[in-house]
Each structure stands twice: as C-alpha cells, then as structure tokens.
Amino acid sequence: MSRIALIGAGGVIFTQNMIKDILMTDVLKDSEIVLMDIDADRLNNSKIIIEKLSDKIGVKPIVHATTDLHEAVRNADYVITMFRSGNFALQESEQTIPRKYGVDQVVADSMGPGGVFRGLRTLRDLFKVLDTMEIECPGAYLLNYVNPMSMNTIALNRRAKKVKVIGLCHSVPHTAKQLSKYIDVDYKKLDYLVAGVNHQAFFLKFEVDGEDMYPKLREAMNDPEIYKQDKVRFELLRHFGYFPTESSGHGSEYIPYIRKRQDLIDKFCSLEPNAEKDYSMEKGTSGASIKVCAEFQEKNEKQIQGLLAGTEELDISPSDEYAIQIIKAIESNVTLNANLNVINHGLIPTLPPECSVEVPCLVNADGISPQAVADYPEQLAGLNRSMINLHMMGAEGALSCDKKKIFQAIALDPLTAAVCSLDEIQAMTNEMFENFKKEISPDFFK
C-alpha cells in the first residue's frame, strides 16, 4: 500500500482531481492519502469534499489531513507539490516592477525578472519540503507542479541527496490536443515526439498513421482564421521549422523577437476587435495572468461553496493528471510514456548536462527512465540555451543566496536583454529584492 502526500491540498479543485484519479485506480484506491496545507480552513474544505467524493465513487479511503509538514511526508512514497507561494499582490509586483523598466510580461512565472523572483519565493517553500522529505522519507519521489519548472527542477535536484525530484507540466498534451484541432484529426491518432525545455519543447515528430502532419499544419497556418489563434507559435514554426509547446502569449515572453516593441506586441499578441474580454494569456496581452488567476480563483470559490452545500454535482470523470498516472505506472508495472522534466545528463547532447530538459520518459516498476533524444536540431538548441542560461544562473543564485547571481540570471533573460541596459537591469533587480525582502530567504540580506 502506497502513502501519497499532497502538499498544497487546500487548493480544493486540483486536489479533488488528484484524489478521484487515485480512488478510481484499482492499484491505488487502497493507498494512504495525506492532505497538507498551511491554511486549516481550506484544508478542511478539501477533506469534506473528498469524503463526499469517496461516497459517490463507493470507496472508503484512508485520508489524513494536517498542517504539519513533517507529519504529512513521514514515510511517504510519493509527495506531490501543487501550492502557490504568497498572494496575488506579490504576483502582480512581479509584473508591475519590471514593466516600469520596459520588460512587458504576460505570466511571469518561468522566465524574466518575474520568473526569477517567483523562483526565489517558491524555492524557499520547496526547499522546506525537500529537506523535510530527506529526514522523513528519503528515497521517495517528489513530483512537483510548481513553477518556474526548470529553475526549480535544477535547484531541487542539486540540493537533493536521496529524494528523487521530477517536474510535471501539462503543456505537451495540451499542445497536442490543440494541434489536432488545427489539422482536424482525432487527437488519439497523433503519434508525436516532443523534446526541449519546459514551456519551449518542440514537436520533433508529428504524425498520423506514419504520415508526417507538418505539411498539413503548414497549410493550416496559411488559413487566417487558424493563424490568428496562435500567431507567435506559428511564427516560430515558420522561421525555426518546428512547433513549440506553451501558448503564443506565454511563449512570447521567452524570446527576444516580440515583446521588445509595442508595435510587435500589437501585431502578434493583440486581441480581436470583438473579443469578449480585454485580456488573454493565450494571445499574450500584458499582465493577463493577474486577471486570469483572479477570475479562476473566484470561479473556484463559487464551485467549492456549491460542492460543500451539495448544490453542485461532483464530477467523477478521470482527470488523467500526470502525477497519478506516474504513480499508477510504478505501482502496477504498466509502462507509461510521458514528457517529464529531469536533469539533462546528456539526454540532449547539445544542451548543458546540468540543465533541466523536458523529454519522453518511460515509467514502470523500475522507476522513471528518461529517453535520449538524438539529432536535436541546432536551431532549437539555440533557442533553448537562451532560456537555460537564466534557469541555471537563477538556480545557482537561489542555492547560494547570491544577489549578484540573481542579477546575472535576469541580465541573461532574452526579453530583458532586448529592452534594458545593464544599469537598468541592476536597478530593477535591486528594487525587486527590496520589494520581496520578506518573501525570499533572509540569507540574501546577510
């Protein structure tokens, strides 16, 4: 019987998806489940809804809830981290301060000044989880959903001694489903190979029944109605030859070609004249994630109240979350093929060995086996390396609590370098350190 700990389980909706997948999987339904959150009220809501969910599915799981991290991970086989560090005001500052210096971000959770400081905030909490696991459950898996994925994966793996750290992201399957719509084929018929770095991996193979679908995708790109849905990604396909993961809006933050001038932002990241809302993360409007996350939280809170009151129906359809699929594959020894975030170690030879890559992995009772990717196109490696520079320097700065390295990480960001001088980057970094002084490790200020 496995022991599975969910850290950040006060996020009721995401937690509900995880739990129902566990309870509806034969090999996992008898697992011991531990819910942990620092907010006791939200944690209690999760526990109540899980009890309702269990009754509906017709199982009687072993579920514990605690606000104590040590208790939560003690003797765990798998620990899933899925929390948000801090509040919306901090998230907003990660965008508004850089924008004063000309760095226009959409989400600011993976790259750029906002992404680096998001990393410093989240790693302070993730390091606590990792260090506690090393005491309470050495050798367990840490399955992390928390961004910035690459910076976190590098830093956590360097700090880990016996804990096995894996990064999880939805962008590969989500992109595959979007591509199937562009070329009008059944998603289940797609055969693809994707590799690169998180939020900028590329579809190296894209086939249906052995036939290359790239010609059909390029034909679709020439349809204005399809092109306008994904302008930045189609431009990367046009100029670099392959289609990337992550949305056009979010992906526009990672390259120096779009967000450095307003006319380019207007050309590639603007809304349609009749758009229902004045913001879109998918399109890439400035600061869109702030409004999207606030809207998402409001929707979730209403849904939670409805579930608690019994006025809203519990959905028991499988969510197919990566974390539970991975645990199922290990426990059942039925092989799963999934794109996961791991340390490179030569998997993509043209990328640094200690960087984080997102590559196909085989998962079964032997564990997680990342697969090497041969002949990775050099133009794609070049794009990836411009992101990796920030990932690795940011992770080094977080591990050593070195302000200079954090400045250097931000200075190496492709978008920041396209719009700011070094003195401007230093001033911006200084302002962000002051703003986030209470949210990051105090060792930065010794």
mmCIF file of N, CA and C in Angstrom, residues 198-325:
data_model
loop_
_atom_site.group_PDB
_atom_site.id
_atom_site.type_symbol
_atom_site.label_atom_id
_atom_site.label_comp_id
_atom_site.label_asym_id
_atom_site.label_seq_id
_atom_site.Cartn_x
_atom_site.Cartn_y
_atom_site.Cartn_z
ATOM 1 N N ASN A 198 11.178 22.938 -20.575
ATOM 2 C CA ASN A 198 9.809 23.212 -20.180
ATOM 3 C C ASN A 198 9.329 24.533 -20.762
ATOM 4 N N HIS A 199 8.128 24.516 -21.307
ATOM 5 C CA HIS A 199 7.488 25.662 -21.950
ATOM 6 C C HIS A 199 8.133 26.037 -23.283
ATOM 7 N N GLN A 200 9.185 25.311 -23.678
ATOM 8 C CA GLN A 200 9.739 25.516 -25.018
ATOM 9 C C GLN A 200 10.347 24.206 -25.515
ATOM 10 N N ALA A 201 9.507 23.176 -25.495
ATOM 11 C CA ALA A 201 9.854 21.913 -26.140
ATOM 12 C C ALA A 201 9.222 21.948 -27.534
ATOM 13 N N PHE A 202 9.700 21.098 -28.425
ATOM 14 C CA PHE A 202 9.249 21.141 -29.813
ATOM 15 C C PHE A 202 8.770 19.771 -30.289
ATOM 16 N N PHE A 203 7.774 19.789 -31.164
ATOM 17 C CA PHE A 203 7.269 18.562 -31.769
ATOM 18 C C PHE A 203 8.229 18.148 -32.880
ATOM 19 N N LEU A 204 9.145 17.243 -32.539
ATOM 20 C CA LEU A 204 10.156 16.786 -33.491
ATOM 21 C C LEU A 204 9.563 15.791 -34.479
ATOM 22 N N LYS A 205 8.606 15.030 -34.013
ATOM 23 C CA LYS A 205 7.827 14.133 -34.881
ATOM 24 C C LYS A 205 6.362 14.433 -34.647
ATOM 25 N N PHE A 206 5.609 14.514 -35.756
ATOM 26 C CA PHE A 206 4.193 14.853 -35.662
ATOM 27 C C PHE A 206 3.486 14.104 -36.786
ATOM 28 N N GLU A 207 2.963 12.919 -36.451
ATOM 29 C CA GLU A 207 2.459 12.012 -37.482
ATOM 30 C C GLU A 207 1.081 11.448 -37.142
ATOM 31 N N VAL A 208 0.421 10.957 -38.165
ATOM 32 C CA VAL A 208 -0.806 10.168 -38.041
ATOM 33 C C VAL A 208 -0.675 8.970 -38.987
ATOM 34 N N ASP A 209 -0.742 7.772 -38.437
ATOM 35 C CA ASP A 209 -0.610 6.544 -39.238
ATOM 36 C C ASP A 209 0.658 6.562 -40.092
ATOM 37 N N GLY A 210 1.751 7.060 -39.515
ATOM 38 C CA GLY A 210 3.024 7.059 -40.210
ATOM 39 C C GLY A 210 3.217 8.195 -41.192
ATOM 40 N N GLU A 211 2.220 9.040 -41.362
ATOM 41 C CA GLU A 211 2.323 10.171 -42.299
ATOM 42 C C GLU A 211 2.670 11.451 -41.550
ATOM 43 N N ASP A 212 3.667 12.167 -42.056
ATOM 44 C CA ASP A 212 4.091 13.438 -41.464
ATOM 45 C C ASP A 212 2.958 14.455 -41.578
ATOM 46 N N MET A 213 2.562 15.026 -40.464
ATOM 47 C CA MET A 213 1.476 16.003 -40.439
ATOM 48 C C MET A 213 1.966 17.448 -40.535
ATOM 49 N N TYR A 214 3.279 17.664 -40.588
ATOM 50 C CA TYR A 214 3.770 19.044 -40.682
ATOM 51 C C TYR A 214 3.318 19.753 -41.959
ATOM 52 N N PRO A 215 3.308 19.082 -43.123
ATOM 53 C CA PRO A 215 2.771 19.775 -44.307
ATOM 54 C C PRO A 215 1.332 20.239 -44.112
ATOM 55 N N LYS A 216 0.527 19.414 -43.467
ATOM 56 C CA LYS A 216 -0.858 19.794 -43.214
ATOM 57 C C LYS A 216 -0.936 20.946 -42.212
ATOM 58 N N LEU A 217 -0.031 20.943 -41.213
ATOM 59 C CA LEU A 217 -0.013 22.035 -40.239
ATOM 60 C C LEU A 217 0.410 23.348 -40.901
ATOM 61 N N ARG A 218 1.395 23.276 -41.791
ATOM 62 C CA ARG A 218 1.818 24.495 -42.504
ATOM 63 C C ARG A 218 0.703 25.006 -43.406
ATOM 64 N N GLU A 219 -0.045 24.097 -43.986
ATOM 65 C CA GLU A 219 -1.198 24.501 -44.785
ATOM 66 C C GLU A 219 -2.239 25.186 -43.899
ATOM 67 N N ALA A 220 -2.464 24.630 -42.706
ATOM 68 C CA ALA A 220 -3.407 25.241 -41.768
ATOM 69 C C ALA A 220 -2.940 26.629 -41.341
ATOM 70 N N MET A 221 -1.627 26.792 -41.180
ATOM 71 C CA MET A 221 -1.061 28.080 -40.774
ATOM 72 C C MET A 221 -1.417 29.184 -41.770
ATOM 73 N N ASN A 222 -1.600 28.825 -43.020
ATOM 74 C CA ASN A 222 -1.917 29.816 -44.049
ATOM 75 C C ASN A 222 -3.388 30.226 -44.047
ATOM 76 N N ASP A 223 -4.189 29.553 -43.221
ATOM 77 C CA ASP A 223 -5.588 29.940 -43.039
ATOM 78 C C ASP A 223 -5.628 31.049 -41.988
ATOM 79 N N PRO A 224 -6.029 32.272 -42.360
ATOM 80 C CA PRO A 224 -6.017 33.392 -41.399
ATOM 81 C C PRO A 224 -6.798 33.114 -40.116
ATOM 82 N N GLU A 225 -7.874 32.328 -40.215
ATOM 83 C CA GLU A 225 -8.688 32.035 -39.032
ATOM 84 C C GLU A 225 -7.932 31.143 -38.043
ATOM 85 N N ILE A 226 -7.066 30.278 -38.557
ATOM 86 C CA ILE A 226 -6.253 29.422 -37.688
ATOM 87 C C ILE A 226 -5.010 30.177 -37.226
ATOM 88 N N TYR A 227 -4.359 30.869 -38.135
ATOM 89 C CA TYR A 227 -3.127 31.594 -37.794
ATOM 90 C C TYR A 227 -3.348 32.569 -36.642
ATOM 91 N N LYS A 228 -4.466 33.289 -36.667
ATOM 92 C CA LYS A 228 -4.680 34.324 -35.650
ATOM 93 C C LYS A 228 -4.891 33.741 -34.254
ATOM 94 N N GLN A 229 -5.151 32.427 -34.158
ATOM 95 C CA GLN A 229 -5.313 31.799 -32.855
ATOM 96 C C GLN A 229 -3.988 31.559 -32.143
ATOM 97 N N ASP A 230 -2.879 31.545 -32.900
ATOM 98 C CA ASP A 230 -1.592 31.105 -32.328
ATOM 99 C C ASP A 230 -0.426 31.759 -33.078
ATOM 100 N N LYS A 231 -0.443 33.081 -33.182
ATOM 101 C CA LYS A 231 0.474 33.779 -34.070
ATOM 102 C C LYS A 231 1.945 33.539 -33.739
ATOM 103 N N VAL A 232 2.299 33.626 -32.466
ATOM 104 C CA VAL A 232 3.719 33.520 -32.099
ATOM 105 C C VAL A 232 4.242 32.112 -32.382
ATOM 106 N N ARG A 233 3.467 31.103 -32.023
ATOM 107 C CA ARG A 233 3.928 29.734 -32.260
ATOM 108 C C ARG A 233 4.013 29.428 -33.755
ATOM 109 N N PHE A 234 3.073 29.957 -34.537
ATOM 110 C CA PHE A 234 3.162 29.738 -35.980
ATOM 111 C C PHE A 234 4.366 30.475 -36.575
ATOM 112 N N GLU A 235 4.729 31.631 -36.014
ATOM 113 C CA GLU A 235 5.926 32.326 -36.497
ATOM 114 C C GLU A 235 7.198 31.539 -36.166
ATOM 115 N N LEU A 236 7.233 30.918 -34.994
ATOM 116 C CA LEU A 236 8.376 30.061 -34.662
ATOM 117 C C LEU A 236 8.427 28.852 -35.593
ATOM 118 N N LEU A 237 7.275 28.273 -35.914
ATOM 119 C CA LEU A 237 7.243 27.190 -36.886
ATOM 120 C C LEU A 237 7.751 27.678 -38.245
ATOM 121 N N ARG A 238 7.309 28.849 -38.665
ATOM 122 C CA ARG A 238 7.705 29.391 -39.961
ATOM 123 C C ARG A 238 9.224 29.601 -40.056
ATOM 124 N N HIS A 239 9.804 30.131 -38.988
ATOM 125 C CA HIS A 239 11.211 30.533 -39.048
ATOM 126 C C HIS A 239 12.194 29.506 -38.494
ATOM 127 N N PHE A 240 11.719 28.627 -37.583
ATOM 128 C CA PHE A 240 12.630 27.644 -36.973
ATOM 129 C C PHE A 240 12.271 26.198 -37.331
ATOM 130 N N GLY A 241 11.137 25.991 -38.004
ATOM 131 C CA GLY A 241 10.837 24.693 -38.585
ATOM 132 C C GLY A 241 10.038 23.721 -37.746
ATOM 133 N N TYR A 242 9.784 24.044 -36.464
ATOM 134 C CA TYR A 242 9.077 23.114 -35.574
ATOM 135 C C TYR A 242 8.106 23.887 -34.696
ATOM 136 N N PHE A 243 7.063 23.197 -34.254
ATOM 137 C CA PHE A 243 6.028 23.839 -33.443
ATOM 138 C C PHE A 243 6.344 23.645 -31.964
ATOM 139 N N PRO A 244 6.312 24.732 -31.167
ATOM 140 C CA PRO A 244 6.657 24.632 -29.738
ATOM 141 C C PRO A 244 5.460 24.397 -28.837
ATOM 142 N N THR A 245 5.752 23.906 -27.631
ATOM 143 C CA THR A 245 4.747 23.817 -26.584
ATOM 144 C C THR A 245 4.577 25.191 -25.944
ATOM 145 N N GLU A 246 3.587 25.307 -25.127
ATOM 146 C CA GLU A 246 3.180 26.529 -24.435
ATOM 147 C C GLU A 246 2.494 27.478 -25.417
ATOM 148 N N SER A 247 1.576 28.256 -24.896
ATOM 149 C CA SER A 247 0.747 29.122 -25.737
ATOM 150 C C SER A 247 1.567 30.252 -26.343
ATOM 151 N N SER A 248 1.007 30.881 -27.378
ATOM 152 C CA SER A 248 1.686 32.006 -28.021
ATOM 153 C C SER A 248 1.955 33.135 -27.035
ATOM 154 N N GLY A 249 0.955 33.443 -26.209
ATOM 155 C CA GLY A 249 1.125 34.543 -25.265
ATOM 156 C C GLY A 249 2.239 34.289 -24.276
ATOM 157 N N HIS A 250 2.189 33.132 -23.627
ATOM 158 C CA HIS A 250 3.208 32.790 -22.641
ATOM 159 C C HIS A 250 4.568 32.637 -23.326
ATOM 160 N N GLY A 251 4.576 31.979 -24.478
ATOM 161 C CA GLY A 251 5.833 31.750 -25.185
ATOM 162 C C GLY A 251 6.495 33.023 -25.689
ATOM 163 N N SER A 252 5.700 34.076 -25.881
ATOM 164 C CA SER A 252 6.279 35.337 -26.359
ATOM 165 C C SER A 252 7.200 35.973 -25.329
ATOM 166 N N GLU A 253 7.087 35.547 -24.061
ATOM 167 C CA GLU A 253 7.956 36.070 -23.003
ATOM 168 C C GLU A 253 9.375 35.506 -23.077
ATOM 169 N N TYR A 254 9.535 34.378 -23.776
ATOM 170 C CA TYR A 254 10.790 33.634 -23.701
ATOM 171 C C TYR A 254 11.761 33.952 -24.829
ATOM 172 N N ILE A 255 11.339 34.761 -25.771
ATOM 173 C CA ILE A 255 12.153 35.057 -26.952
ATOM 174 C C ILE A 255 12.312 36.576 -27.081
ATOM 175 N N PRO A 256 13.360 37.032 -27.768
ATOM 176 C CA PRO A 256 13.612 38.477 -27.846
ATOM 177 C C PRO A 256 12.948 39.168 -29.030
ATOM 178 N N TYR A 257 12.082 38.462 -29.756
ATOM 179 C CA TYR A 257 11.619 38.973 -31.041
ATOM 180 C C TYR A 257 10.287 39.706 -30.992
ATOM 181 N N ILE A 258 9.533 39.576 -29.921
ATOM 182 C CA ILE A 258 8.146 40.055 -29.924
ATOM 183 C C ILE A 258 7.909 41.201 -28.950
ATOM 184 N N ARG A 259 8.212 40.989 -27.671
ATOM 185 C CA ARG A 259 7.741 41.904 -26.642
ATOM 186 C C ARG A 259 8.692 43.075 -26.392
ATOM 187 N N LYS A 260 9.642 43.295 -27.296
ATOM 188 C CA LYS A 260 10.587 44.401 -27.101
ATOM 189 C C LYS A 260 10.048 45.731 -27.640
ATOM 190 N N ARG A 261 8.992 45.665 -28.489
ATOM 191 C CA ARG A 261 8.413 46.890 -29.043
ATOM 192 C C ARG A 261 6.895 46.769 -29.054
ATOM 193 N N GLN A 262 6.224 47.896 -28.813
ATOM 194 C CA GLN A 262 4.770 47.876 -28.751
ATOM 195 C C GLN A 262 4.150 47.499 -30.089
ATOM 196 N N ASP A 263 4.764 47.940 -31.198
ATOM 197 C CA ASP A 263 4.184 47.611 -32.499
ATOM 198 C C ASP A 263 4.214 46.099 -32.750
ATOM 199 N N LEU A 264 5.250 45.421 -32.234
ATOM 200 C CA LEU A 264 5.328 43.970 -32.389
ATOM 201 C C LEU A 264 4.340 43.261 -31.465
ATOM 202 N N ILE A 265 4.177 43.795 -30.260
ATOM 203 C CA ILE A 265 3.175 43.237 -29.347
ATOM 204 C C ILE A 265 1.785 43.380 -29.977
ATOM 205 N N ASP A 266 1.516 44.551 -30.551
ATOM 206 C CA ASP A 266 0.212 44.777 -31.188
ATOM 207 C C ASP A 266 0.005 43.839 -32.371
ATOM 208 N N LYS A 267 1.074 43.567 -33.110
ATOM 209 C CA LYS A 267 0.968 42.727 -34.313
ATOM 210 C C LYS A 267 0.739 41.261 -33.972
ATOM 211 N N PHE A 268 1.455 40.771 -32.950
ATOM 212 C CA PHE A 268 1.443 39.333 -32.693
ATOM 213 C C PHE A 268 0.666 38.915 -31.439
ATOM 214 N N CYS A 269 0.353 39.862 -30.550
ATOM 215 C CA CYS A 269 -0.258 39.486 -29.274
ATOM 216 C C CYS A 269 -1.521 40.281 -28.956
ATOM 217 N N SER A 270 -2.141 40.837 -29.962
ATOM 218 C CA SER A 270 -3.325 41.662 -29.725
ATOM 219 C C SER A 270 -4.596 40.822 -29.770
ATOM 220 N N LEU A 271 -5.656 41.361 -29.204
ATOM 221 C CA LEU A 271 -6.959 40.712 -29.206
ATOM 222 C C LEU A 271 -7.712 41.043 -30.485
ATOM 223 N N GLU A 272 -8.687 40.214 -30.797
ATOM 224 C CA GLU A 272 -9.575 40.511 -31.914
ATOM 225 C C GLU A 272 -10.471 41.698 -31.539
ATOM 226 N N PRO A 273 -10.890 42.504 -32.513
ATOM 227 C CA PRO A 273 -11.726 43.684 -32.207
ATOM 228 C C PRO A 273 -12.996 43.349 -31.429
ATOM 229 N N ASN A 274 -13.542 42.163 -31.655
ATOM 230 C CA ASN A 274 -14.796 41.785 -30.984
ATOM 231 C C ASN A 274 -14.572 40.846 -29.803
ATOM 232 N N ALA A 275 -13.367 40.861 -29.230
ATOM 233 C CA ALA A 275 -13.036 39.953 -28.128
ATOM 234 C C ALA A 275 -13.956 40.201 -26.939
ATOM 235 N N GLU A 276 -14.366 39.090 -26.302
ATOM 236 C CA GLU A 276 -15.292 39.178 -25.171
ATOM 237 C C GLU A 276 -14.634 39.837 -23.967
ATOM 238 N N LYS A 277 -13.340 39.570 -23.746
ATOM 239 C CA LYS A 277 -12.607 40.130 -22.613
ATOM 240 C C LYS A 277 -11.456 40.999 -23.114
ATOM 241 N N ASP A 278 -10.933 41.849 -22.235
ATOM 242 C CA ASP A 278 -9.840 42.734 -22.630
ATOM 243 C C ASP A 278 -8.479 42.161 -22.258
ATOM 244 N N TYR A 279 -8.401 40.858 -22.016
ATOM 245 C CA TYR A 279 -7.147 40.215 -21.658
ATOM 246 C C TYR A 279 -7.163 38.773 -22.136
ATOM 247 N N SER A 280 -5.974 38.229 -22.373
ATOM 248 C CA SER A 280 -5.866 36.833 -22.789
ATOM 249 C C SER A 280 -4.433 36.354 -22.594
ATOM 250 N N MET A 281 -4.260 35.317 -21.788
ATOM 251 C CA MET A 281 -2.938 34.708 -21.644
ATOM 252 C C MET A 281 -2.534 34.017 -22.935
ATOM 253 N N GLU A 282 -3.494 33.386 -23.618
ATOM 254 C CA GLU A 282 -3.185 32.667 -24.846
ATOM 255 C C GLU A 282 -2.685 33.612 -25.937
ATOM 256 N N LYS A 283 -3.317 34.777 -26.047
ATOM 257 C CA LYS A 283 -2.892 35.741 -27.057
ATOM 258 C C LYS A 283 -1.628 36.489 -26.631
ATOM 259 N N GLY A 284 -1.548 36.834 -25.315
ATOM 260 C CA GLY A 284 -0.352 37.497 -24.824
ATOM 261 C C GLY A 284 -0.522 38.950 -24.459
ATOM 262 N N THR A 285 -1.694 39.322 -23.955
ATOM 263 C CA THR A 285 -1.858 40.709 -23.525
ATOM 264 C C THR A 285 -1.076 40.951 -22.234
ATOM 265 N N SER A 286 -0.617 42.152 -22.059
ATOM 266 C CA SER A 286 0.256 42.494 -20.941
ATOM 267 C C SER A 286 -0.410 42.188 -19.602
ATOM 268 N N GLY A 287 0.310 41.440 -18.753
ATOM 269 C CA GLY A 287 -0.158 41.157 -17.408
ATOM 270 C C GLY A 287 -1.419 40.323 -17.330
ATOM 271 N N ALA A 288 -1.725 39.569 -18.382
ATOM 272 C CA ALA A 288 -3.005 38.851 -18.447
ATOM 273 C C ALA A 288 -3.201 37.875 -17.297
ATOM 274 N N SER A 289 -2.123 37.257 -16.825
ATOM 275 C CA SER A 289 -2.275 36.208 -15.814
ATOM 276 C C SER A 289 -2.889 36.733 -14.513
ATOM 277 N N ILE A 290 -2.675 38.002 -14.216
ATOM 278 C CA ILE A 290 -3.241 38.569 -12.979
ATOM 279 C C ILE A 290 -4.765 38.490 -13.031
ATOM 280 N N LYS A 291 -5.332 38.917 -14.143
ATOM 281 C CA LYS A 291 -6.790 38.885 -14.286
ATOM 282 C C LYS A 291 -7.296 37.452 -14.418
ATOM 283 N N VAL A 292 -6.563 36.625 -15.159
ATOM 284 C CA VAL A 292 -6.994 35.236 -15.352
ATOM 285 C C VAL A 292 -7.008 34.488 -14.024
ATOM 286 N N CYS A 293 -5.942 34.655 -13.229
ATOM 287 C CA CYS A 293 -5.862 33.944 -11.948
ATOM 288 C C CYS A 293 -6.932 34.421 -10.973
ATOM 289 N N ALA A 294 -7.199 35.732 -10.958
ATOM 290 C CA ALA A 294 -8.249 36.261 -10.082
ATOM 291 C C ALA A 294 -9.612 35.706 -10.493
ATOM 292 N N GLU A 295 -9.850 35.649 -11.799
ATOM 293 C CA GLU A 295 -11.106 35.100 -12.320
ATOM 294 C C GLU A 295 -11.222 33.614 -11.984
ATOM 295 N N PHE A 296 -10.108 32.901 -12.147
ATOM 296 C CA PHE A 296 -10.069 31.462 -11.874
ATOM 297 C C PHE A 296 -10.345 31.190 -10.404
ATOM 298 N N GLN A 297 -9.753 32.017 -9.524
ATOM 299 C CA GLN A 297 -9.963 31.818 -8.088
ATOM 300 C C GLN A 297 -11.409 32.093 -7.706
ATOM 301 N N GLU A 298 -11.981 33.135 -8.274
ATOM 302 C CA GLU A 298 -13.384 33.461 -7.979
ATOM 303 C C GLU A 298 -14.303 32.320 -8.429
ATOM 304 N N LYS A 299 -14.036 31.783 -9.616
ATOM 305 C CA LYS A 299 -14.826 30.662 -10.134
ATOM 306 C C LYS A 299 -14.686 29.437 -9.225
ATOM 307 N N ASN A 300 -13.439 29.163 -8.811
ATOM 308 C CA ASN A 300 -13.194 28.017 -7.937
ATOM 309 C C ASN A 300 -13.901 28.155 -6.594
ATOM 310 N N GLU A 301 -13.867 29.365 -6.022
ATOM 311 C CA GLU A 301 -14.504 29.580 -4.726
ATOM 312 C C GLU A 301 -16.010 29.335 -4.811
ATOM 313 N N LYS A 302 -16.616 29.767 -5.900
ATOM 314 C CA LYS A 302 -18.054 29.525 -6.087
ATOM 315 C C LYS A 302 -18.328 28.030 -6.231
ATOM 316 N N GLN A 303 -17.446 27.352 -6.981
ATOM 317 C CA GLN A 303 -17.618 25.914 -7.169
ATOM 318 C C GLN A 303 -17.455 25.165 -5.849
ATOM 319 N N ILE A 304 -16.471 25.588 -5.055
ATOM 320 C CA ILE A 304 -16.238 24.944 -3.755
ATOM 321 C C ILE A 304 -17.454 25.106 -2.846
ATOM 322 N N GLN A 305 -17.996 26.311 -2.799
ATOM 323 C CA GLN A 305 -19.173 26.543 -1.952
ATOM 324 C C GLN A 305 -20.354 25.691 -2.415
ATOM 325 N N GLY A 306 -20.476 25.545 -3.739
ATOM 326 C CA GLY A 306 -21.543 24.708 -4.269
ATOM 327 C C GLY A 306 -21.354 23.242 -3.922
ATOM 328 N N LEU A 307 -20.110 22.770 -3.978
ATOM 329 C CA LEU A 307 -19.819 21.377 -3.625
ATOM 330 C C LEU A 307 -20.057 21.125 -2.142
ATOM 331 N N LEU A 308 -19.664 22.082 -1.312
ATOM 332 C CA LEU A 308 -19.872 21.934 0.132
ATOM 333 C C LEU A 308 -21.360 21.925 0.486
ATOM 334 N N ALA A 309 -22.119 22.764 -0.214
ATOM 335 C CA ALA A 309 -23.553 22.874 0.075
ATOM 336 C C ALA A 309 -24.370 21.766 -0.580
ATOM 337 N N GLY A 310 -23.739 21.055 -1.495
ATOM 338 C CA GLY A 310 -24.445 19.994 -2.193
ATOM 339 C C GLY A 310 -25.281 20.477 -3.360
ATOM 340 N N THR A 311 -25.124 21.744 -3.744
ATOM 341 C CA THR A 311 -25.893 22.288 -4.874
ATOM 342 C C THR A 311 -25.183 22.079 -6.202
ATOM 343 N N GLU A 312 -23.944 21.658 -6.158
ATOM 344 C CA GLU A 312 -23.186 21.382 -7.376
ATOM 345 C C GLU A 312 -22.771 19.916 -7.385
ATOM 346 N N GLU A 313 -22.902 19.298 -8.546
ATOM 347 C CA GLU A 313 -22.625 17.876 -8.698
ATOM 348 C C GLU A 313 -21.124 17.625 -8.738
ATOM 349 N N LEU A 314 -20.682 16.590 -8.045
ATOM 350 C CA LEU A 314 -19.283 16.177 -8.094
ATOM 351 C C LEU A 314 -18.998 15.464 -9.404
ATOM 352 N N ASP A 315 -17.941 15.873 -10.055
ATOM 353 C CA ASP A 315 -17.531 15.259 -11.318
ATOM 354 C C ASP A 315 -16.578 14.108 -11.016
ATOM 355 N N ILE A 316 -16.941 12.896 -11.400
ATOM 356 C CA ILE A 316 -16.070 11.749 -11.116
ATOM 357 C C ILE A 316 -15.443 11.187 -12.394
ATOM 358 N N SER A 317 -15.463 11.969 -13.469
ATOM 359 C CA SER A 317 -14.759 11.523 -14.677
ATOM 360 C C SER A 317 -13.255 11.671 -14.450
ATOM 361 N N PRO A 318 -12.438 10.745 -14.975
ATOM 362 C CA PRO A 318 -10.994 10.800 -14.734
ATOM 363 C C PRO A 318 -10.378 12.101 -15.258
ATOM 364 N N SER A 319 -9.407 12.635 -14.523
ATOM 365 C CA SER A 319 -8.731 13.857 -14.972
ATOM 366 C C SER A 319 -7.439 13.542 -15.712
ATOM 367 N N ASP A 320 -6.908 12.329 -15.514
ATOM 368 C CA ASP A 320 -5.659 11.902 -16.164
ATOM 369 C C ASP A 320 -4.482 12.807 -15.807
ATOM 370 N N GLU A 321 -4.431 13.257 -14.553
ATOM 371 C CA GLU A 321 -3.286 14.063 -14.106
ATOM 372 C C GLU A 321 -1.995 13.230 -14.174
ATOM 373 N N TYR A 322 -0.938 13.876 -14.657
ATOM 374 C CA TYR A 322 0.361 13.209 -14.810
ATOM 375 C C TYR A 322 0.819 12.523 -13.526
ATOM 376 N N ALA A 323 0.693 13.212 -12.399
ATOM 377 C CA ALA A 323 1.241 12.674 -11.152
ATOM 378 C C ALA A 323 0.652 11.311 -10.827
ATOM 379 N N ILE A 324 -0.651 11.188 -10.962
ATOM 380 C CA ILE A 324 -1.304 9.921 -10.618
ATOM 381 C C ILE A 324 -1.002 8.863 -11.676
ATOM 382 N N GLN A 325 -0.891 9.269 -12.928
ATOM 383 C CA GLN A 325 -0.501 8.316 -13.970
ATOM 384 C C GLN A 325 0.890 7.736 -13.685
#
